[in-house]
XYZ file of C-alpha atoms in Angstrom:
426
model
C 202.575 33.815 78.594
C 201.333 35.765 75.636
C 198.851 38.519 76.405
C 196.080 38.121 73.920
C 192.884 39.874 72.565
C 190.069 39.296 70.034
C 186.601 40.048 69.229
C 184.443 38.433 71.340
C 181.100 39.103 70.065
C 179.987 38.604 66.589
C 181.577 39.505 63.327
C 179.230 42.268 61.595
C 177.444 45.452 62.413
C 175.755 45.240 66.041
C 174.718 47.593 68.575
C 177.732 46.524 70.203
C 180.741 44.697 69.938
C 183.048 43.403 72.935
C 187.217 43.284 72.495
C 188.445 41.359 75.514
C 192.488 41.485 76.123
C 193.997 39.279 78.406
C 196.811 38.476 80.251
C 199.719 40.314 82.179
C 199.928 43.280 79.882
C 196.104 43.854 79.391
C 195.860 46.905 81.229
C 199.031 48.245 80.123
C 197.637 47.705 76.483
C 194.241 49.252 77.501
C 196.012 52.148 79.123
C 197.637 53.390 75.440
C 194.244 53.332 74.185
C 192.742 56.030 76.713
C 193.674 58.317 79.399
C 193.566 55.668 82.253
C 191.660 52.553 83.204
C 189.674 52.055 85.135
C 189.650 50.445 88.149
C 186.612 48.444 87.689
C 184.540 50.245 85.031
C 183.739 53.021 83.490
C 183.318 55.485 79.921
C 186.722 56.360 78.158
C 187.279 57.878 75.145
C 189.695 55.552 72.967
C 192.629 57.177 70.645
C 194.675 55.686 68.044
C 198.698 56.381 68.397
C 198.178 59.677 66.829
C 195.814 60.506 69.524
C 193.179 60.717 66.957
C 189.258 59.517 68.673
C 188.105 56.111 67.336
C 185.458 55.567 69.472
C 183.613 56.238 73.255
C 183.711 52.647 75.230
C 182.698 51.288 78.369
C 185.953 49.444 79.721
C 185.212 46.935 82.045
C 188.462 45.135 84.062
C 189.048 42.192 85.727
C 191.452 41.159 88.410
C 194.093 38.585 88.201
C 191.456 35.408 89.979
C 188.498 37.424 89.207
C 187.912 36.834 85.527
C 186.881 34.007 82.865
C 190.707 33.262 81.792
C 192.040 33.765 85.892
C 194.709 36.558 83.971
C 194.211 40.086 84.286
C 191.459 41.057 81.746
C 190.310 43.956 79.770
C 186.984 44.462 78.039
C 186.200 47.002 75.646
C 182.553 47.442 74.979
C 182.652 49.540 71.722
C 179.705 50.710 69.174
C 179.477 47.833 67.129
C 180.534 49.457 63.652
C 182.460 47.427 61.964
C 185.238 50.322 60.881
C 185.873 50.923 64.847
C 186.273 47.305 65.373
C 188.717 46.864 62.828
C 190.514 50.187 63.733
C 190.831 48.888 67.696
C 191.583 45.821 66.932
C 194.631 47.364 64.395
C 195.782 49.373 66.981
C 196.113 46.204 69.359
C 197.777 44.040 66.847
C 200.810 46.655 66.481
C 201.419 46.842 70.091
C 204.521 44.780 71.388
C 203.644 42.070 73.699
C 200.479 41.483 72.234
C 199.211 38.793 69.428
C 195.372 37.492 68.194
C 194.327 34.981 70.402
C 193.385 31.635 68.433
C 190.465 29.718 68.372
C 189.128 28.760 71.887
C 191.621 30.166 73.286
C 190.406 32.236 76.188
C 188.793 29.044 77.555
C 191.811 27.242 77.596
C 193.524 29.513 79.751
C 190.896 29.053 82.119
C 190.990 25.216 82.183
C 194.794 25.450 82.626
C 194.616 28.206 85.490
C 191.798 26.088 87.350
C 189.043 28.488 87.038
C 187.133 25.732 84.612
C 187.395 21.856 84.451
C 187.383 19.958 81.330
C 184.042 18.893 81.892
C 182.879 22.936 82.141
C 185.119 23.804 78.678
C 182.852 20.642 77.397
C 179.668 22.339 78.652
C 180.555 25.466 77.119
C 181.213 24.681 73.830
C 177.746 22.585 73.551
C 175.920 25.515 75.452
C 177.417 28.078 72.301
C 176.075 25.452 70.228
C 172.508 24.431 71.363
C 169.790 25.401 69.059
C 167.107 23.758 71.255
C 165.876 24.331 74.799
C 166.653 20.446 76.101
C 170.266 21.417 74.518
C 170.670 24.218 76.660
C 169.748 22.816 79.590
C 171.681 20.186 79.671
C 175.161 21.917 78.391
C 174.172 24.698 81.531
C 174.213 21.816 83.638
C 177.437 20.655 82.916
C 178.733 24.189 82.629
C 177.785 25.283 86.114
C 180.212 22.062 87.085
C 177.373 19.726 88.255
C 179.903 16.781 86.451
C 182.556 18.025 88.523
C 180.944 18.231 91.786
C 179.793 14.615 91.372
C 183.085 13.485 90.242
C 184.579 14.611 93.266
C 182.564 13.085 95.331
C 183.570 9.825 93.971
C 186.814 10.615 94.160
C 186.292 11.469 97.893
C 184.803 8.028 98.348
C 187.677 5.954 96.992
C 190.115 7.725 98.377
C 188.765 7.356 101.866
C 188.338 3.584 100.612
C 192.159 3.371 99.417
C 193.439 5.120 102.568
C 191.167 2.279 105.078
C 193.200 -0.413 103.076
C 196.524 0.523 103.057
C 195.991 1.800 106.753
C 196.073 -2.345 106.524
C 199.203 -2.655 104.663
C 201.216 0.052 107.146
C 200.002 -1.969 109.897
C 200.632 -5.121 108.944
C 202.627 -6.420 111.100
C 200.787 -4.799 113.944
C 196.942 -6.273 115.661
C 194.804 -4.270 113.780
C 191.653 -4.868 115.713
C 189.302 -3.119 113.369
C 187.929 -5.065 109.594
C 188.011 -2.527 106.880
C 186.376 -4.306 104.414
C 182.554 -3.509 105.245
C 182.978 -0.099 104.865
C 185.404 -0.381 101.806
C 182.639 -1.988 100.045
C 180.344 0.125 100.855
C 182.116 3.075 99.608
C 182.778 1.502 96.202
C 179.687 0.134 96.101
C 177.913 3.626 96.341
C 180.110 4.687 93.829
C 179.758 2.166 91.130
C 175.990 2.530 91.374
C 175.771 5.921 90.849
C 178.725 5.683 87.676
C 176.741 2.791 86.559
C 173.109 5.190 86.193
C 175.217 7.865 84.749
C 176.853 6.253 82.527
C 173.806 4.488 81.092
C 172.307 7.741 80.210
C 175.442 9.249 78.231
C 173.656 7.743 75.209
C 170.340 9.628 75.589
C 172.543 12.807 76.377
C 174.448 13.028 72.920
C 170.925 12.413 71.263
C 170.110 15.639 73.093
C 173.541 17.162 71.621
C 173.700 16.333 68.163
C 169.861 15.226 67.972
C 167.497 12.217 67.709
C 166.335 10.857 64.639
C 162.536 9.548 63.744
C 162.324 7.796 60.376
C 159.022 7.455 58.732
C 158.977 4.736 56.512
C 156.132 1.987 54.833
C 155.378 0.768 51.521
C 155.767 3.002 48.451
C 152.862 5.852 47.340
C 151.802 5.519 51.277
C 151.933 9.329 51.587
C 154.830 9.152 53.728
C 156.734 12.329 51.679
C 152.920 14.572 52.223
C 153.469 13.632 55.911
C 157.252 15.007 56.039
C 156.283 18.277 54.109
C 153.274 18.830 56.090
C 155.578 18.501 58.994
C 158.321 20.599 57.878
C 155.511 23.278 56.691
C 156.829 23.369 53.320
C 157.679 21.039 49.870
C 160.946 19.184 50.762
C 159.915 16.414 49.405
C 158.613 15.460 45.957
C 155.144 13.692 45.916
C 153.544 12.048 43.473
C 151.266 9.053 42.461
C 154.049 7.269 41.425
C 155.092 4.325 43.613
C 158.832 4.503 44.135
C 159.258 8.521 43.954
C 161.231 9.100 46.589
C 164.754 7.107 46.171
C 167.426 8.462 48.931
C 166.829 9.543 52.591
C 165.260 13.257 53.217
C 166.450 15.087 56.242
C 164.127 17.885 57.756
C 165.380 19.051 61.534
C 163.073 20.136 63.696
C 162.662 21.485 67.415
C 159.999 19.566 69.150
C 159.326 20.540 72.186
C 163.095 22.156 73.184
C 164.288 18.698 71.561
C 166.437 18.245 68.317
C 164.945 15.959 65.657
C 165.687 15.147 62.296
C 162.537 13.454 60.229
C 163.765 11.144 58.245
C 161.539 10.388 54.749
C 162.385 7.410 53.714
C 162.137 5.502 50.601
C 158.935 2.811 50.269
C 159.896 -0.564 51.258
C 158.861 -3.242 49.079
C 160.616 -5.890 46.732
C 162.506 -4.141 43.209
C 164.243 -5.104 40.402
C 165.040 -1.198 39.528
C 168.888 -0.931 40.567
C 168.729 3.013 41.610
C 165.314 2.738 43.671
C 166.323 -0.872 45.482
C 169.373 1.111 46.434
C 167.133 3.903 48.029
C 165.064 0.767 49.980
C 168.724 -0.640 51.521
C 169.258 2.667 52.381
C 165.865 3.298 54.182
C 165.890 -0.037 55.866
C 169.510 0.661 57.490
C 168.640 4.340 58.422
C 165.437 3.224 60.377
C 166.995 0.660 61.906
C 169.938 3.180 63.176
C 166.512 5.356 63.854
C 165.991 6.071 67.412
C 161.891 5.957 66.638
C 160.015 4.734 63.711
C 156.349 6.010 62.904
C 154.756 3.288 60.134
C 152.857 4.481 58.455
C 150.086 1.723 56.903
C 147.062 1.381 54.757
C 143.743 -0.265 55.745
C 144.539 -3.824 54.532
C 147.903 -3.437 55.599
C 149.318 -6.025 58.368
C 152.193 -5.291 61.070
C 155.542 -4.344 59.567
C 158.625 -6.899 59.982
C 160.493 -3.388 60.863
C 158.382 -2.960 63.809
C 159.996 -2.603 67.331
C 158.801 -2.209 70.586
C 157.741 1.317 71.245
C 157.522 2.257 67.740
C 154.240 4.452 66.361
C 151.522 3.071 64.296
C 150.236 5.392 61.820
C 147.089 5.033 59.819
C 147.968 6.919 56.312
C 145.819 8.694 54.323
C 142.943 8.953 56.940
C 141.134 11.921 54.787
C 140.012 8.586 53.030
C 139.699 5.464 54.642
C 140.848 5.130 58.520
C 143.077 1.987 59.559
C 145.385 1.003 62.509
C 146.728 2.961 65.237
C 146.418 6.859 65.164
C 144.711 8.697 61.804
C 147.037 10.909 59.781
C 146.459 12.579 56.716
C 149.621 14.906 55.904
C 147.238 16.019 52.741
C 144.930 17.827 55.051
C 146.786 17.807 58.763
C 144.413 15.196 59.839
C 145.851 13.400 63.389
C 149.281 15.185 62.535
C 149.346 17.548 66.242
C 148.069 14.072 67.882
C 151.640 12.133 65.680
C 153.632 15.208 66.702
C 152.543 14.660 70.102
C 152.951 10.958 70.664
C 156.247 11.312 69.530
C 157.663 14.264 71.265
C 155.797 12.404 74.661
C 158.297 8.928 73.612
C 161.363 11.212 73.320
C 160.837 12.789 76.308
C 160.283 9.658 78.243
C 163.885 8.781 77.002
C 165.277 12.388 77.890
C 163.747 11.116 81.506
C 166.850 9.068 82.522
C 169.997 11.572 81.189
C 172.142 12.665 83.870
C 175.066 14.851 83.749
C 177.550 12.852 81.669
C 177.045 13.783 77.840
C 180.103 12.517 75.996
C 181.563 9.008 74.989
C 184.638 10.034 76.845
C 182.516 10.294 79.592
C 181.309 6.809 79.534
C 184.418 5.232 78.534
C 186.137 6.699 82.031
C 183.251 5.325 84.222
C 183.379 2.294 82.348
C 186.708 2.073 83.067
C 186.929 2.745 86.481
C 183.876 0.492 87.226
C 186.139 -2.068 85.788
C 188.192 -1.364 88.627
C 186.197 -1.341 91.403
C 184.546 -4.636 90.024
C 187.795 -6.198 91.163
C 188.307 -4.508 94.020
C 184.696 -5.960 94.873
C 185.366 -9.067 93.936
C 188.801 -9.552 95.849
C 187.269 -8.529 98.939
C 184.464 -10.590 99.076
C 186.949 -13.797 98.067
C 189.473 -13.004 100.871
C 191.740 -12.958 98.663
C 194.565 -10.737 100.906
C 196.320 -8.957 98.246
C 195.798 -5.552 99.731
C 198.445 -3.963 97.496
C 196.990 -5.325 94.465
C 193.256 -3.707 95.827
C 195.297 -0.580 96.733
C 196.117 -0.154 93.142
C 193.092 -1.282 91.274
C 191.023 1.354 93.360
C 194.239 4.090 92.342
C 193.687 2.859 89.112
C 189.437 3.843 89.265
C 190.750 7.020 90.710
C 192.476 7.968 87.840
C 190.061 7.434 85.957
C 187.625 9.707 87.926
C 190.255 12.340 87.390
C 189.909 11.992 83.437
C 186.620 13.084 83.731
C 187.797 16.613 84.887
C 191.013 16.938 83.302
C 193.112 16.418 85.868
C 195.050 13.152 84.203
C 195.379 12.260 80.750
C 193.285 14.433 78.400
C 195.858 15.838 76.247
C 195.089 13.976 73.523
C 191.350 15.851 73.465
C 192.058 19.197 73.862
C 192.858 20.410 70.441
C 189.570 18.167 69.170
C 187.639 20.207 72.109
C 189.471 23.680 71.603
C 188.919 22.942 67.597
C 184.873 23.673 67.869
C 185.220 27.073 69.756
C 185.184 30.583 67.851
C 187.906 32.869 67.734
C 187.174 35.099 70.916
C 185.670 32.931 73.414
């Protein structure tokens, strides 16, 4: 295999930038760069081929099993200029044996030597991306292989359940005095509970990922564009006296409370014969719908919106002049705005309550899958139905798909998606 290097910081002037090398002829590379390496760490002075000084670097190494790719690795902490950057990484590129490493592609050699699961490489990629605190937390939690460790303790489960019945089938023909069923069930039934919880919460955990969206939305000139710039702490929205101003969906992302949200400003919802603006109210009426929470915001007169669903937030608009129902919001002068922000971080959060550890539809779709499986299983047991072989391969077939969760069996089909979203260098 290739040995391969790249920049594995950030592109620009820093205080410092890292070049990691890796693979079998990483430390021979790093050894024509400076007088020896080290065996762990250490300062060296690096030289071009003309033995010319391009720059004074700690060198770190790594062991063959004891680094992020499970190859021998080299890292070259240098002074994050971007002339000695380019100048190392020149050297590098005309040495024999050596190539750029492409995008992601340090991770995948650790996920093919074993030193990450596909479930960790997932965890990674959404802990480089998290902007928010609830994003980091839950892509660490994946990362540090929490997915793994509970997928292979299902795994344990129905393999000791596969093993009790063909135990059954090899002895077939003998008296088998013991019944293997009880405890067959129970195994599978442990297991499609907890797959069942998890898999219910995948939903709630890609909210976290790519973010939840709250779409305020009532009848035109209700002040709902004052309450979205007030909110965003600036004008991204036109206002104005005018019913029917605002005429497509406005998008302001937000962190609230370590949680991704996009407001959503919708257009006012009432009957039209303009073309352009009874476009914008189809539009607003699908996007809150797709909405994950809708704040409504009303006048005084005003009764309960068709739109409304349970757990949706009742706003009273314009409270700087007349009050109404539910909670008092003026975005003109901030009025009940820290109670909104609160009642609606407090409903997200009560959501965020029941995520587990699975955070992607693949996820879901291999629990699904093998719940499917052990559905039969469960279901030919309990009918007697004595086609142990057949059970014997339903629960292989659950096992399986256990074993997608991790990588272990048919993923190849998302690893260049996956590998697509990392940076060149990690």
């Amino acid at each position: 295999m290739d040995t391969i290097f790249a920049l594995a910081t950030a592109q620009g002037r820093a205080g410092v930038a890292v070049v990691r090398i890796s693979g079998s002829h990483a430390v021979w590379a790093a050894g024509l760069l400076m007088s020896d390496v080290p065996v762990s760490r250490g300062l060296r002075s690096l030289r071009d081929d003309c033995g010319q000084l391009v720059d004074q670097a700690f060198v770190l190494r790594f062991a063959e099993d004891h680094s992020f790719t499970g190859e021998e690795v080299v890292e070259l902490h240098l002074h994050g200029s971007p002339a000695v950057v380019k100048a190392v990484l020149r050297i590098l590129g005309d040495m024999p044996n050596l190539r750029h490493a492409e995008a992601g592609e340090f991770t995948r050699r650790a996920l093919e030597s074993g030193v990450l699961d596909l479930s960790q490489v997932e965890g990674l990629a959404d802990l480089i991306d998290a902007e928010t605190e609830g994003q980091r937390r839950q892509a660490v939690r994946v990362f540090s292989g929490a997915l793994g460790t509970m997928a292979e303790g299902w795994r344990t489960d129905l393999v000791r359940a596969a093993a009790l019945l063909e135990a059954t089938i090899d002895f077939a023909d003998e008296d088998v005095p013991v019944d293997v069923t009880p405890e067959v069930l129970a195994l599978v039934g442990r297991v499609k509970s907890e797959m069942r919880r998890e898999s219910e919460g995948v939903r709630i955990a890609e909210r976290i990922r790519e973010g939840f969206e709250v779409a305020i939305i009532g009848a035109p000139n209700v002040g709902k564009s004052t309450l979205l710039n007030r909110l965003a702490g600036r004008d991204v929205a036109i206002t104005s006296e005018i019913a029917g101003t605002t005429r497509d969906v406005i998008e302001v992302r937000m962190d609230l409370d370590g949680l991704p949200v996009t407001f959503l400003d919708t257009a006012g919802l009432r009957e039209t014969t303009d073309e352009v603006e009874s476009i914008g109210v189809a539009r607003a009426r699908e996007r809150a719908v797709k909405a994950d929470l809708r704040v409504h915001m009303m006048l005084k007169d005003d009764l309960q919106p068709q739109e409304f669903v349970f757990g949706d937030l009742l706003v009273s608009a314009k409270a700087d002049v007349a009050s109404g129902p539910g909670l008092a919001v003026s975005g003109k002068t901030g009025l009940g705005v820290d109670d909104l922000i609160s009642q609606i971080s407090s409903a997200l959060q009560d959501r965020v309550a029941s995520v587990g550890v699975a955070m992607r539809e693949r996820h879901r779709t291999a629990m699904v899958q093998s719940i499917a499986f052990i559905g039969a299983v469960e279901m030919a047991l309990v009918d007697d139905l004595g086609m142990i072989d057949l059970i014997a391969e339903d629960l292989r077939a659950a096992i399986r798909a256990v074993d997608s969760l991790v990588g272990r069996v048919d993923v190849e089909h998302v690893l260049d998606e996956i590998f697509a979203s990392f940076c060149i260098g990690k």
